[in-house]
Short mmCIF file of C-alpha atoms and ligand atoms in Angstrom, two decimals:
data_model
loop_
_atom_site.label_atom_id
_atom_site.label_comp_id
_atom_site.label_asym_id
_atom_site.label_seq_id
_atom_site.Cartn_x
_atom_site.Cartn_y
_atom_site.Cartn_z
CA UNK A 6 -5.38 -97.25 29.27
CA UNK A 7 -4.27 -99.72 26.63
CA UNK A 8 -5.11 -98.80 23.00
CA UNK A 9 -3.89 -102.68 21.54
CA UNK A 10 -2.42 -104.99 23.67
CA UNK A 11 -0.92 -108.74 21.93
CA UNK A 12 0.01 -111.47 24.14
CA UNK A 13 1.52 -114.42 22.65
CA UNK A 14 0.85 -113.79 19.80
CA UNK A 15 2.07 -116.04 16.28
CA UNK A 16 1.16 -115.95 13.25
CA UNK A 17 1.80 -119.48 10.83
CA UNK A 18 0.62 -118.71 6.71
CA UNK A 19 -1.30 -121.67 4.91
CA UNK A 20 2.59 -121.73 3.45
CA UNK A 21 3.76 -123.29 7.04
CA UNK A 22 5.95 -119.97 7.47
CA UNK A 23 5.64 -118.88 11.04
CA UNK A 24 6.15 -115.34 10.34
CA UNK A 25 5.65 -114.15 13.95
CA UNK A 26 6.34 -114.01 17.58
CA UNK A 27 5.28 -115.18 19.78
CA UNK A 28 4.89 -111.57 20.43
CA UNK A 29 3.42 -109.41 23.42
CA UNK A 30 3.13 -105.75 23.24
CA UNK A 31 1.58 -103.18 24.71
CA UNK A 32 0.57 -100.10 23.31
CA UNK A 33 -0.67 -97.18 25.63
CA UNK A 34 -3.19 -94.62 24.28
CA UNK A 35 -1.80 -91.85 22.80
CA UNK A 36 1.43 -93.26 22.11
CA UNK A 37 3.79 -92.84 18.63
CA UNK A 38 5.60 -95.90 18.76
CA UNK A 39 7.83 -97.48 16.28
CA UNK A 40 8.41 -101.20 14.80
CA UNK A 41 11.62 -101.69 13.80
CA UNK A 42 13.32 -104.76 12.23
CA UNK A 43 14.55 -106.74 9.45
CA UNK A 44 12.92 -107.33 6.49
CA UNK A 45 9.95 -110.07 6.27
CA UNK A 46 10.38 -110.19 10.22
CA UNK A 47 6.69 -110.35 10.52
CA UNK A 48 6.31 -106.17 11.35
CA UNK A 49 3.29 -105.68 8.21
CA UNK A 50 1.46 -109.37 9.80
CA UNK A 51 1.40 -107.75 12.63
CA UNK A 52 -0.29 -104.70 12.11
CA UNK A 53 -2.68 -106.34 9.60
CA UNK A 54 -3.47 -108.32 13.02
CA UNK A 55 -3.90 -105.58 14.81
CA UNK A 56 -6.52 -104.35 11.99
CA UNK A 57 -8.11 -107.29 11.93
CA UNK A 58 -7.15 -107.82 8.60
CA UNK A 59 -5.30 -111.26 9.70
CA UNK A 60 -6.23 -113.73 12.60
CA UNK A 61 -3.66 -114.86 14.90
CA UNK A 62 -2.85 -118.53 14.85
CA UNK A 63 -2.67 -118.57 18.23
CA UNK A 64 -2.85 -116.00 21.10
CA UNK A 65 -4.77 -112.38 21.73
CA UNK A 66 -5.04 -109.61 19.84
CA UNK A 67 -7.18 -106.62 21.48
CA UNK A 68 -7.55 -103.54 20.48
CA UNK A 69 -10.21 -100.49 22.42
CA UNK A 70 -13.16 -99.52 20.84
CA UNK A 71 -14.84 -95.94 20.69
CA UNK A 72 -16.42 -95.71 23.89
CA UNK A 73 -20.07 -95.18 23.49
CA UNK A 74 -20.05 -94.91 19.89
CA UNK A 75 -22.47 -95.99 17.76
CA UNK A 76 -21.60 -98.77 14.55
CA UNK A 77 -22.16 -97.32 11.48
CA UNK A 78 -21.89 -99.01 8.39
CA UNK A 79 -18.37 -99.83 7.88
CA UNK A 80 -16.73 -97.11 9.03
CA UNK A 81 -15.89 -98.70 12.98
CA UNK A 82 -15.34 -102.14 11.10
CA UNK A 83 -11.64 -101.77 11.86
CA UNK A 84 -12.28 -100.88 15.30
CA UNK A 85 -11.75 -97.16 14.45
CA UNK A 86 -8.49 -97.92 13.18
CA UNK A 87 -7.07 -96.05 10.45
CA UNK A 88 -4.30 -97.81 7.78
CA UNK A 89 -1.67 -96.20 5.39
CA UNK A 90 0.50 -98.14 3.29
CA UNK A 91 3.27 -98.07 1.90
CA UNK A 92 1.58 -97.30 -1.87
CA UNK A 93 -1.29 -94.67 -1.81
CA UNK A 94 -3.37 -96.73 -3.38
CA UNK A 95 -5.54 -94.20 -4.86
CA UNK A 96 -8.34 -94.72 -7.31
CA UNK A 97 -6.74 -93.04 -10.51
CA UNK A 98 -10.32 -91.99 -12.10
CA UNK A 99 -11.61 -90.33 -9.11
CA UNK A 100 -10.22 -86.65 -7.71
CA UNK A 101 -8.50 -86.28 -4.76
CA UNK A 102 -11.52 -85.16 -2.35
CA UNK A 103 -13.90 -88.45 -3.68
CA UNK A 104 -10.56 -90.49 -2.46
CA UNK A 105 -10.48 -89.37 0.84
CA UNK A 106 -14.07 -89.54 0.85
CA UNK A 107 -14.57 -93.36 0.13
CA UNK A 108 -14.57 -94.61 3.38
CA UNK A 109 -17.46 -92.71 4.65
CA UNK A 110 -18.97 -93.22 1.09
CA UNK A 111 -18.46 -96.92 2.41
CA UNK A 112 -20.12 -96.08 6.06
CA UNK A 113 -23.30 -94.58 4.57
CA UNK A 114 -22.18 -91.12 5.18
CA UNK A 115 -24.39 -88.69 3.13
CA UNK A 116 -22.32 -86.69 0.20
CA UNK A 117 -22.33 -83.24 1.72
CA UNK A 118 -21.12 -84.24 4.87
CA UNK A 119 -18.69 -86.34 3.72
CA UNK A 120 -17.07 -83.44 1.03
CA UNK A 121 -16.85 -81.60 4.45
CA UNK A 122 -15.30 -83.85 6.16
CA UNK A 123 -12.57 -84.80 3.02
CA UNK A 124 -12.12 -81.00 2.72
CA UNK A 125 -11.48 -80.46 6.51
CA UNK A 126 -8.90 -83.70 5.90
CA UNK A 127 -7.13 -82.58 3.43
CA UNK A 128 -6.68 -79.46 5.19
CA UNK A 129 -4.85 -81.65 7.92
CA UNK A 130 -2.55 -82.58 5.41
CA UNK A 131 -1.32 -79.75 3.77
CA UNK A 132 -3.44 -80.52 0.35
CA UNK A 133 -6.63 -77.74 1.43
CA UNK A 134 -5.93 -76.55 -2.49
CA UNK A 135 -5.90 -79.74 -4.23
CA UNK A 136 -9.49 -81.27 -3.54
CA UNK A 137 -10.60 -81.25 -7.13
CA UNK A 138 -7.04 -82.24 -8.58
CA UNK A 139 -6.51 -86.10 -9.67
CA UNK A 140 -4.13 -88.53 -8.71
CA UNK A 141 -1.89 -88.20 -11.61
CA UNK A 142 -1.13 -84.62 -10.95
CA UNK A 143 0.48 -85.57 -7.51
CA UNK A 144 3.97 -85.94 -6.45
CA UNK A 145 4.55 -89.26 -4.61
CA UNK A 146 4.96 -87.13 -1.55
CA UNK A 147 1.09 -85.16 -2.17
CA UNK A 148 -0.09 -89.07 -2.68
CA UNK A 149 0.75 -90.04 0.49
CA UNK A 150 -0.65 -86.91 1.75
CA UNK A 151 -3.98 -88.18 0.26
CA UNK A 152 -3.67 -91.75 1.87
CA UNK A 153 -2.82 -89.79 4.79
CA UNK A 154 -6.06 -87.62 4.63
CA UNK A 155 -8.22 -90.86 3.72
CA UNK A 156 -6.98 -93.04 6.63
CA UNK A 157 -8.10 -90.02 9.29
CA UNK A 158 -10.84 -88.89 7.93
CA UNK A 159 -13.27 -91.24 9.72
CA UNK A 160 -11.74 -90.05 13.03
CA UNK A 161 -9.47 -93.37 14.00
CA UNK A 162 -8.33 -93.65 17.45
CA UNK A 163 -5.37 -95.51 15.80
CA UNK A 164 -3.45 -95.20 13.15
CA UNK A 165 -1.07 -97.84 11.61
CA UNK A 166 1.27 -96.95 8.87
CA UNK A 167 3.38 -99.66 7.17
CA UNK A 168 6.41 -98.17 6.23
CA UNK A 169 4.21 -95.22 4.35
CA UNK A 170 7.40 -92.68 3.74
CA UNK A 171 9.60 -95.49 2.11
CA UNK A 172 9.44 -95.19 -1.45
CA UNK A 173 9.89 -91.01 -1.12
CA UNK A 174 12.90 -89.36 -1.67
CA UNK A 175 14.43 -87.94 1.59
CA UNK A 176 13.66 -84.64 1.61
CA UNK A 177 9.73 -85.39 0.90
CA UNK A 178 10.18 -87.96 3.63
CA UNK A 179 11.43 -85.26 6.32
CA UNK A 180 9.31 -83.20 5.77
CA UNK A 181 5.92 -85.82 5.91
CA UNK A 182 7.91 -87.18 9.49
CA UNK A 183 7.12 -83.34 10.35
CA UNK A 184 4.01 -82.95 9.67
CA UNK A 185 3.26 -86.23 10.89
CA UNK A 186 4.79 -85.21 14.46
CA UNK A 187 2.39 -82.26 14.45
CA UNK A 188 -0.62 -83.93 13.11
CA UNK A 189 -0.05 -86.30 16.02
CA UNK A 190 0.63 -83.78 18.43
CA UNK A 191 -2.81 -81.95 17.66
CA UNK A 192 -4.92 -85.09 16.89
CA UNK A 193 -3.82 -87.38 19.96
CA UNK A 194 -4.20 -90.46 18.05
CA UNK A 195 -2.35 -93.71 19.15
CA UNK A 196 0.27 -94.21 15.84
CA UNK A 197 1.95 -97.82 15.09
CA UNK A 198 4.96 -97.04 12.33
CA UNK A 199 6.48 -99.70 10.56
CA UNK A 200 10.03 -98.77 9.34
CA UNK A 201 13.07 -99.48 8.29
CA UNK A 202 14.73 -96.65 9.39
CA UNK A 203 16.47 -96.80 12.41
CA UNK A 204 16.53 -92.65 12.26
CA UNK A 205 12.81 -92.26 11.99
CA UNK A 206 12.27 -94.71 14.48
CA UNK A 207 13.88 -92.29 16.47
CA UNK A 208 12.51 -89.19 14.98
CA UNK A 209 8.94 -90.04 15.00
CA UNK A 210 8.30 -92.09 18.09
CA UNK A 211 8.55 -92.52 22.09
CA UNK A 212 9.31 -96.02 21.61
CA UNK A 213 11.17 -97.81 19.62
CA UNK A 214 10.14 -101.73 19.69
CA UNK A 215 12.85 -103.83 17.63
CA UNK A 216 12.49 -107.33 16.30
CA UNK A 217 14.21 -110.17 15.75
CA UNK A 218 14.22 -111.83 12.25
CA UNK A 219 12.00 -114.07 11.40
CA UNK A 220 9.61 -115.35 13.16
CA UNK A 221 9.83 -111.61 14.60
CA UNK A 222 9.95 -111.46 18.63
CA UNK A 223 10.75 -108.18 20.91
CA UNK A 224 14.26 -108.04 20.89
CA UNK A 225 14.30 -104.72 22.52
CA UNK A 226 11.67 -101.67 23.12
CA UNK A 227 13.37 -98.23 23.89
CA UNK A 228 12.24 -95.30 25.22
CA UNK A 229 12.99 -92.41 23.84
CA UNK A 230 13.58 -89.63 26.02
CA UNK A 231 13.06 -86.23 24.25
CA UNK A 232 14.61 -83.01 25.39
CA UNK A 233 11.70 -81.12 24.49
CA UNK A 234 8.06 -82.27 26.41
CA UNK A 235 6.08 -84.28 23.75
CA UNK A 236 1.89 -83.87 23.41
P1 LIG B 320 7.83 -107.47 7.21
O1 LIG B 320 6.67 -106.54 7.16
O2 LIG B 320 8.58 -107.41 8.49
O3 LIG B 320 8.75 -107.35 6.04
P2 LIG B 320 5.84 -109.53 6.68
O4 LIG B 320 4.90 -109.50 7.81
O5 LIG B 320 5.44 -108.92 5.41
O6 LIG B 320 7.25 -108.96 7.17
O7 LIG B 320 6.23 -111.05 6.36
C1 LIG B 320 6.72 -111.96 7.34
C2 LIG B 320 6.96 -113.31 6.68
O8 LIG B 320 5.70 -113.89 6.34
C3 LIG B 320 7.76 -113.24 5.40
O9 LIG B 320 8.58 -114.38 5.33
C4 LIG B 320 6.71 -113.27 4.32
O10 LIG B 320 7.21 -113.83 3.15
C5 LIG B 320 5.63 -114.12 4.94
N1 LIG B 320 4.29 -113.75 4.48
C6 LIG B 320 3.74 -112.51 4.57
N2 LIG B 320 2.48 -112.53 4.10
C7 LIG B 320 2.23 -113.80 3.72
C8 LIG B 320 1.11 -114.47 3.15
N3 LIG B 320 -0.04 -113.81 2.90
N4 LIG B 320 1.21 -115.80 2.89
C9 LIG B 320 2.35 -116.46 3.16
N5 LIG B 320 3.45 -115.90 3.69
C10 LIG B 320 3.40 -114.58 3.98
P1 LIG B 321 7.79 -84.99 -4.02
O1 LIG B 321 7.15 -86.06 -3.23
O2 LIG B 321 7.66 -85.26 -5.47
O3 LIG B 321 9.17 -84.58 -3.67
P2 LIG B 321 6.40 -82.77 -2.61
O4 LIG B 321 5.29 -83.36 -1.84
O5 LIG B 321 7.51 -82.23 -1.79
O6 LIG B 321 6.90 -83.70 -3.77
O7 LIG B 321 5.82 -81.62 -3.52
C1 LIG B 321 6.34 -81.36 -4.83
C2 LIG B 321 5.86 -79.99 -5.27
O8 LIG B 321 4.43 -79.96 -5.24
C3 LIG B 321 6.34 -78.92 -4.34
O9 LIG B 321 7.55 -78.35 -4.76
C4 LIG B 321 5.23 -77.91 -4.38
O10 LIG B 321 5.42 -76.97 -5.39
C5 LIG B 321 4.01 -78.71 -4.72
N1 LIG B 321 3.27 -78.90 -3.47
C6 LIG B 321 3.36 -79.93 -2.60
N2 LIG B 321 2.53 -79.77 -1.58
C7 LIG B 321 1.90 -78.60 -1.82
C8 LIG B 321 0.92 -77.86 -1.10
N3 LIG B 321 0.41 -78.28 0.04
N4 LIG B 321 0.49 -76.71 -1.63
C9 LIG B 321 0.98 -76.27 -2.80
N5 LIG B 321 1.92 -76.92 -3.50
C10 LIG B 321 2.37 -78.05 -3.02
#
């Protein structure tokens, strides 16, 4: 089963830059795959089209739904899709648990349930003892545990990152490509990482899919074949 399929796909801004494709891909359930490719190639337009952040200008974006799941609120209004960027983004007067919290704040979710769920979250993450800490006494790498913990804790069956390990220094970043291999490994979620690294590209993901520059087309998707079995 496909989790987002795009066939021919572009993407022109108001600006008249066609910043993508036409682009088809094909992304299974399940899957860790990687987008790869130069700079302004069109990799974060297409995942905000793949949110339905964006619209395509023209072709199809689709992307499954829950099955059987009820709409509440906000919280399926990305399609149970989960997004980390590249900065936390975290709301500096607030502690680290009402963060992670916000989107089921945003869904209608009542308090006590959604502490739980945070808690249980952040315990995903690594960050079980920080809860009631604030932003400002995190390391970058503990921030983008929190983003982390706030893009899965309404229970996405997808989860894009856009280039979410960038701005860390490289041991932080190893060891968040780690725990993000065994998150993925226990959670079975369906993971689109935008990177510049052609390392974890490899790392992280079955597939690598590499663009061209601008306006960014498939120039090449790569399997990776692992030595040990995978999920
Ligand atoms: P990447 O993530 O691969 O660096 P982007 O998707 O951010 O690429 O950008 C692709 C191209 O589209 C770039 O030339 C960028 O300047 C342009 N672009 C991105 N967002 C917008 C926007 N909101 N309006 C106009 N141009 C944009
Ligand atoms: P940075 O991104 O700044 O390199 P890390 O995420 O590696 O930071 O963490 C910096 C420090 O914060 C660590 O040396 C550790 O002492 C503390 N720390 C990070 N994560 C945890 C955790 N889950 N539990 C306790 N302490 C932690």
């Amino acid at each position: 089963a496909l989790a987002v399929s795009l066939r021919g796909v572009t993407k022109v801004y108001d600006t008249g830059v066609m910043a993508l494709g036409p682009l088809d891909l094909a992304v299974r359930k399940g899957e860790f795959i990687s987008l790869l490719g130069p700079s302004g190639c069109g990799k974060s337009t297409a995942l905000r089209l793949i949110a339905g952040l964006s619209q395509a200008s023209s072709g199809t974006v689709r992307v499954s739904r829950h099955e059987g799941e009820v709409q509440i609120g906000h919280i399926r209004q990305g399609h149970g899709i989960g997004f980390v960027f590249q900065e936390p983004t975290l709301m500096p007067w607030s502690s680290v648990r009402e963060n992670v919290r916000l989107p089921l704040k945003l869904g209608g979710i009542a308090k006590a349930e959604g502490r739980a769920r945070a808690d249980a979250a952040l315990a995903s993450v690594g960050l079980a003892d920080f809860a009631d800490a604030f932003p400002r006494e995190l390391s970058g790498g503990m921030k983008m545990r929190v983003s982390l913990a706030r893009a899965l804790v309404t229970d996405p069956d997808i989860l894009l990152m856009d280039e979410p390990f960038a701005a860390l220094d490289e041991i932080t970043r190893f060891r968040l490509n780690n725990d993000l291999l065994a998150l993925w490994r226990s959670l079975g979620k369906t993971v689109i990482f935008v990177t510049h690294s052609v390392f974890e590209s490899v790392y992280l993901s079955q597939r690598v899919v590499v663009m061209t520059a601008r306006p960014g087309r498939i120039q090449a998707d790569i399997r990776i074949e692992t030595v040990e079995p995978r999920g």
